[in-house]
CSV table of C-alpha atoms and ligand atoms in Angstrom, one decimal:
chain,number,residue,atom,x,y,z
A,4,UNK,CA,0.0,0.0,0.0
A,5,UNK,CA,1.6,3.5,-0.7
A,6,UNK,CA,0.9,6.2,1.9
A,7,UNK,CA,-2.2,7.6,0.1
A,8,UNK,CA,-3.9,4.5,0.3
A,9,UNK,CA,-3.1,4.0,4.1
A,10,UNK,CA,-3.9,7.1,4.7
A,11,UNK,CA,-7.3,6.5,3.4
A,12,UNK,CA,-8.0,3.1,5.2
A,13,UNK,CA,-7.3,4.7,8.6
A,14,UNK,CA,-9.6,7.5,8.1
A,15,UNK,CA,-12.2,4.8,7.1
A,16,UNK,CA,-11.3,2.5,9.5
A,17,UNK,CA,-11.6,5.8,12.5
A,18,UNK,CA,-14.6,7.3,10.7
A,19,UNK,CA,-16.5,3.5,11.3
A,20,UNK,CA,-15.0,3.2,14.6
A,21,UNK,CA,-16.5,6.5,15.9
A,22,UNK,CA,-20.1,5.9,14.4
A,23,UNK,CA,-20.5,2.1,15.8
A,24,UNK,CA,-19.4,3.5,19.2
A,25,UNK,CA,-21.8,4.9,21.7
A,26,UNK,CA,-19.0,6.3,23.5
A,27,UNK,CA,-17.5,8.2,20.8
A,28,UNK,CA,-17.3,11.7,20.4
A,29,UNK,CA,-19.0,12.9,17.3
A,30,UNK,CA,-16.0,14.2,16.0
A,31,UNK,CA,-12.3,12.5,16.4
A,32,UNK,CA,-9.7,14.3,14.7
A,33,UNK,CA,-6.3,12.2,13.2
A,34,UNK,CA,-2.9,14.0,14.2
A,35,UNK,CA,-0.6,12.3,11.5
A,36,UNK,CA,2.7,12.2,13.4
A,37,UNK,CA,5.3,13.2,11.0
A,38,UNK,CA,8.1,12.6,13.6
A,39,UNK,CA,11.2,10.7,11.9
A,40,UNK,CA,10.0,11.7,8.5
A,41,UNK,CA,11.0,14.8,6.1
A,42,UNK,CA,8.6,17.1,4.5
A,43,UNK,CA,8.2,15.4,0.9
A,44,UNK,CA,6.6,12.3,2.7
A,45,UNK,CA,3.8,15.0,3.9
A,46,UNK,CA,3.4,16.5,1.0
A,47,UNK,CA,0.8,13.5,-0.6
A,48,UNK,CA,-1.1,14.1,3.0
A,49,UNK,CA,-1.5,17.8,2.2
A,50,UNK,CA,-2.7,17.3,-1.3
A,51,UNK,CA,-5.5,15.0,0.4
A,52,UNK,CA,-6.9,17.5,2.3
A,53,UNK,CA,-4.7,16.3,6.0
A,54,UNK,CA,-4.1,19.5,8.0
A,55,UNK,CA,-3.3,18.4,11.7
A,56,UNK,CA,0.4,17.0,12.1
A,57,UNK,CA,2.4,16.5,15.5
A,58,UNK,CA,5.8,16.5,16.3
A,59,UNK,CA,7.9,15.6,19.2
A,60,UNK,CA,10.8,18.2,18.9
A,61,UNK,CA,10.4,21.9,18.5
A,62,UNK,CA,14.0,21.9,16.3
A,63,UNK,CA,12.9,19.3,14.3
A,64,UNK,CA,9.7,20.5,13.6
A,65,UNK,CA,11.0,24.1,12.9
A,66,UNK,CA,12.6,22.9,10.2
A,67,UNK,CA,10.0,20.6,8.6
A,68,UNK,CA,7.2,22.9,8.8
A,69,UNK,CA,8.8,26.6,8.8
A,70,UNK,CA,8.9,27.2,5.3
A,71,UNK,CA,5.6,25.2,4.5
A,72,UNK,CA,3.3,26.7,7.5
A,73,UNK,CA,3.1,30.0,4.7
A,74,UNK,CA,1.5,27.9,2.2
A,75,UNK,CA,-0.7,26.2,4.0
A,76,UNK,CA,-3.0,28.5,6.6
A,77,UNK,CA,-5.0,26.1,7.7
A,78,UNK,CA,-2.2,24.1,8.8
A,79,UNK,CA,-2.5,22.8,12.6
A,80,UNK,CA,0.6,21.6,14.2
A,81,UNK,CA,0.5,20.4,17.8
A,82,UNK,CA,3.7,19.8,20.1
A,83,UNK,CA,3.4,16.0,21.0
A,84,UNK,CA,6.8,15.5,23.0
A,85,UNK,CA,8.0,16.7,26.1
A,86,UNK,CA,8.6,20.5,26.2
A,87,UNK,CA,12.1,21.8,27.8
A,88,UNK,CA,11.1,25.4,29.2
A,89,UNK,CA,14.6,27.2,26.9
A,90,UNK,CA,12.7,25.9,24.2
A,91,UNK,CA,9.2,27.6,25.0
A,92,UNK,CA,9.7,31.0,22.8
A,93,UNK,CA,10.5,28.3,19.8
A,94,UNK,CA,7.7,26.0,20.4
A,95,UNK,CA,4.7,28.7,21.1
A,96,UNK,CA,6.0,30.7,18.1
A,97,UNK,CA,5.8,27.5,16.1
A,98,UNK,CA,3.2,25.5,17.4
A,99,UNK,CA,-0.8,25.7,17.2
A,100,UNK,CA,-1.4,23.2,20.2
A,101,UNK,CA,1.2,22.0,22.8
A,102,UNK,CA,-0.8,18.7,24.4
A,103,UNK,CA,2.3,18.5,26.8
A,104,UNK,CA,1.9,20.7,29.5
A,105,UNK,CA,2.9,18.9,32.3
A,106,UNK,CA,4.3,21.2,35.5
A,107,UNK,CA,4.3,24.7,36.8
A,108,UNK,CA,7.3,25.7,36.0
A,109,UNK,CA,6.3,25.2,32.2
A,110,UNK,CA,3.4,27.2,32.1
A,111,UNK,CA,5.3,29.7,33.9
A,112,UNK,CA,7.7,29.7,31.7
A,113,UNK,CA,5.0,29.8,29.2
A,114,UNK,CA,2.5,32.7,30.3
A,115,UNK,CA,5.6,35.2,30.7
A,116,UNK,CA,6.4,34.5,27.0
A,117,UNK,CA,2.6,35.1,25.6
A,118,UNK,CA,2.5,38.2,27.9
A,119,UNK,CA,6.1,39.0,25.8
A,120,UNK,CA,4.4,38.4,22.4
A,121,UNK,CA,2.3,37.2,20.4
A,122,UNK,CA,2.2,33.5,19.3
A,123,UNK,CA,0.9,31.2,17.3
A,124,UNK,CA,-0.3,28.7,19.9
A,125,UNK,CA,-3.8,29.1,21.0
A,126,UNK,CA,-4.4,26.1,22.7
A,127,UNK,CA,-3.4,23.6,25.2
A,128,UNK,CA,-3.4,19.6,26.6
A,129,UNK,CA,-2.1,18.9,29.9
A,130,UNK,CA,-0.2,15.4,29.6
A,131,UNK,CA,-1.1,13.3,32.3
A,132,UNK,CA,1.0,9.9,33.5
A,133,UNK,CA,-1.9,7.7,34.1
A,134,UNK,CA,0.8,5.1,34.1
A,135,UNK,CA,2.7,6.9,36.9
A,136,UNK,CA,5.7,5.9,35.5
A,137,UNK,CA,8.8,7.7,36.8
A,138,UNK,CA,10.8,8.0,33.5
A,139,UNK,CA,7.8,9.4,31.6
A,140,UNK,CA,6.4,13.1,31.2
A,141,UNK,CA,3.4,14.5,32.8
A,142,UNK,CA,1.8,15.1,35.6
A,143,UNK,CA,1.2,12.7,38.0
A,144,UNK,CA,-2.8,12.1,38.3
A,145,UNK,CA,-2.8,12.9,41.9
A,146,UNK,CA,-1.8,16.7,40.7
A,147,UNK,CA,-3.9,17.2,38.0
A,148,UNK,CA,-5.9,19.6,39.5
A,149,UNK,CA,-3.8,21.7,41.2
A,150,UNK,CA,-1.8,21.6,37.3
A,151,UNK,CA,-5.4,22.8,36.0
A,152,UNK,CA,-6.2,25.3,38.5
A,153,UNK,CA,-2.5,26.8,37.7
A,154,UNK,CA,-3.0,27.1,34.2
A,155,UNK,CA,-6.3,28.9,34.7
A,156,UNK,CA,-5.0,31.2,37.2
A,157,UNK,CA,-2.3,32.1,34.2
A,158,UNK,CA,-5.0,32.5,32.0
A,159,UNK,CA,-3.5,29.7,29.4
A,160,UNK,CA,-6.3,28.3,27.4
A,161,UNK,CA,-6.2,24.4,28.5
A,162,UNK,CA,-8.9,22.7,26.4
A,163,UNK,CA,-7.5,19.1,26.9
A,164,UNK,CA,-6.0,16.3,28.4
A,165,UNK,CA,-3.3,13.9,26.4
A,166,UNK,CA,-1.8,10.6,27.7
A,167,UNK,CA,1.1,8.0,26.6
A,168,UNK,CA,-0.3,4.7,28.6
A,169,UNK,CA,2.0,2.2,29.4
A,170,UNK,CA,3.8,-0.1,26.7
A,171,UNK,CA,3.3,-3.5,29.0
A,172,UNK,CA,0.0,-3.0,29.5
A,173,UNK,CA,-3.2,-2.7,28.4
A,174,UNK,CA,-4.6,0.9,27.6
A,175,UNK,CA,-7.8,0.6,27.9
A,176,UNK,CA,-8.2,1.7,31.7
A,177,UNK,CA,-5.7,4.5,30.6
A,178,UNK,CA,-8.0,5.6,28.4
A,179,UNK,CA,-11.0,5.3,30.6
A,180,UNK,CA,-9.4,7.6,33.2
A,181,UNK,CA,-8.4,10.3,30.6
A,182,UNK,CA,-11.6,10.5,29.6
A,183,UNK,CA,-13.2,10.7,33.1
A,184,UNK,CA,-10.5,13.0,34.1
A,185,UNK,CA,-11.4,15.2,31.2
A,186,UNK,CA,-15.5,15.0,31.8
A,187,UNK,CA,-14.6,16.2,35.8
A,188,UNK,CA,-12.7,19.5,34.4
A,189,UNK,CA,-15.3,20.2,31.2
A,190,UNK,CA,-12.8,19.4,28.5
A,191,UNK,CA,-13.7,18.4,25.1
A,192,UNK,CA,-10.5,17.1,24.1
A,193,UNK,CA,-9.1,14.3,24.7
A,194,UNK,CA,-5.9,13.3,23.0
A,195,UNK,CA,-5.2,9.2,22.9
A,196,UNK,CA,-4.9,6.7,20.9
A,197,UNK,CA,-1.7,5.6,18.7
A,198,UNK,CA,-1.0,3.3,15.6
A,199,UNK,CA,-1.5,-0.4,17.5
A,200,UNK,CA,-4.8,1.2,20.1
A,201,UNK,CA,-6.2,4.0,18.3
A,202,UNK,CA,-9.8,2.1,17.6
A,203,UNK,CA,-10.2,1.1,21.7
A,204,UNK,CA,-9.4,4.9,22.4
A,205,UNK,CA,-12.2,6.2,20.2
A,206,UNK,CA,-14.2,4.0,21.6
A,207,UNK,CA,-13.7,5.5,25.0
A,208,UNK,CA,-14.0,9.2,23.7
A,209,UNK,CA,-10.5,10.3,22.0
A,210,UNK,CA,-11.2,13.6,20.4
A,211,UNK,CA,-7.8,12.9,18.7
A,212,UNK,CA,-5.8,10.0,17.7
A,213,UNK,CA,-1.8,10.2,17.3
A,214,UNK,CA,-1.1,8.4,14.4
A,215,UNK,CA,2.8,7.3,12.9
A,216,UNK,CA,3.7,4.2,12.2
A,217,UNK,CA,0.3,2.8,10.6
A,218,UNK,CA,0.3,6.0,8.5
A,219,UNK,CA,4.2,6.5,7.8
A,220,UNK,CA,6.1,3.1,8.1
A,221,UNK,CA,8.8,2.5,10.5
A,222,UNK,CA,10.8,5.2,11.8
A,223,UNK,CA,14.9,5.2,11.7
B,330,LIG,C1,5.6,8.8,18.3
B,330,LIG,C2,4.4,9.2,19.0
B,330,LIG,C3,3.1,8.8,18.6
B,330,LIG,C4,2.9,7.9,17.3
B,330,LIG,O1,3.1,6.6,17.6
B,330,LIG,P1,2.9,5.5,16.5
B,330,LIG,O2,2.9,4.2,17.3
B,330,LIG,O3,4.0,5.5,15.6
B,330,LIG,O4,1.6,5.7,15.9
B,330,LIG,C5,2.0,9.2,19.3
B,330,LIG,N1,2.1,9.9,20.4
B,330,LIG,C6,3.3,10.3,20.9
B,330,LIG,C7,3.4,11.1,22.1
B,330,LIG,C8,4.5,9.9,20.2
B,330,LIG,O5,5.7,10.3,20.7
């Protein structure tokens, strides 16, 4: 299959997905993680119509996307990997959503820029490590809240919550969690779901699903 036609089988195979579950949200969005792969690869995504791409490193992505964001305005690029806070001023000038918010010192780091400037992000995902895993970002469940209640007292827009379950295990109750996590603090989005579990996540009410390999092939 070349990329076009995978490209097309996952949308189908999402699109069925979310109308045969009663948990889905009416609307799931694929991020096509470009991660690993240089611009021509994306350029057969664009011509189909593909607008949202994520990206794990601010440099990386700079380069990818700089030059092409012009051409493209409808062009929605969201920060999938962990953000360092030197690299803030980078990432918010590139970046429409950053789904990795994940301590105070971040969006501290974070509200002093936009008071500094305007950006080009507009929205954000707190990362949550549902997994509590020590070697993985975001914030542990048990300070979620107090992550929230920080952002909104630094007036960032947070309109989501992202996770990266577990690999030796299986993410369904991740996913659950998210998605009740979300529903407490009256967020629409919801941000889970990769190549090998994006179908159970839209099942439990992924908003977006974080897609690479399935779409792309293997990374080097
Ligand atoms: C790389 C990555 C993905 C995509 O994973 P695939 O298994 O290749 O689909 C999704 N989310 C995050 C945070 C990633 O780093």
């Amino acid at each position: 299959m070349d990329i076009l036609e995978r490209y097309n089988t996952l949308k189908e195979r999402i699109d069925q997905c979310q109308k045969h579950a009663p948990l889905a949200q009416k609307q799931v969005k694929m991020v096509a993680v470009s991660k690993g792969h240089g611009i021509a690869d994306m350029m057969p995504l664009l011509a189909a119509g593909q607008r949202i791409f994520g990206e794990n490193r601010v440099q990386e992505a700079q380069e990818k996307w700089g030059a092409v964001r012009a051409s493209y305005p409808d062009l929605e690029l969201h920060l999938i990997g962990s953000l360092q806070s030197n690299k803030v001023k980078e990432a918010l000038a590139l970046f429409d959503v950053i789904q990795t918010l994940d301590r105070p010192s971040l969006i501290d780091a974070i509200a002093r820029e936009i008071k500094r400037t305007t950006v080009q992000c507009t929205s954000f995902f707190i990362q949550v490590n549902t997994g509590e895993e020590v070697q993985k970002g975001g914030v542990h469940p048990y300070n979620l809240q107090s992550l929230y209640d920080h952002a909104q007292a630094s007036h960032l827009p947070v309109t989501g919550l992202m996770c990266v379950p577990p690999t030796d295990s299986p993410p369904a109750p991740h996913f659950a969690f998210l998605r009740k996590k979300a529903k407490e603090l009256d967020l629409q989005n919801v941000s889970m779901g990769m190549s090998s579990d994006f179908e159970t996540a839209i099942r439990l009410g992924a908003s977006h699903v974080r897609i690479g390999t399935a779409l792309f092939g293997e990374r080097t």
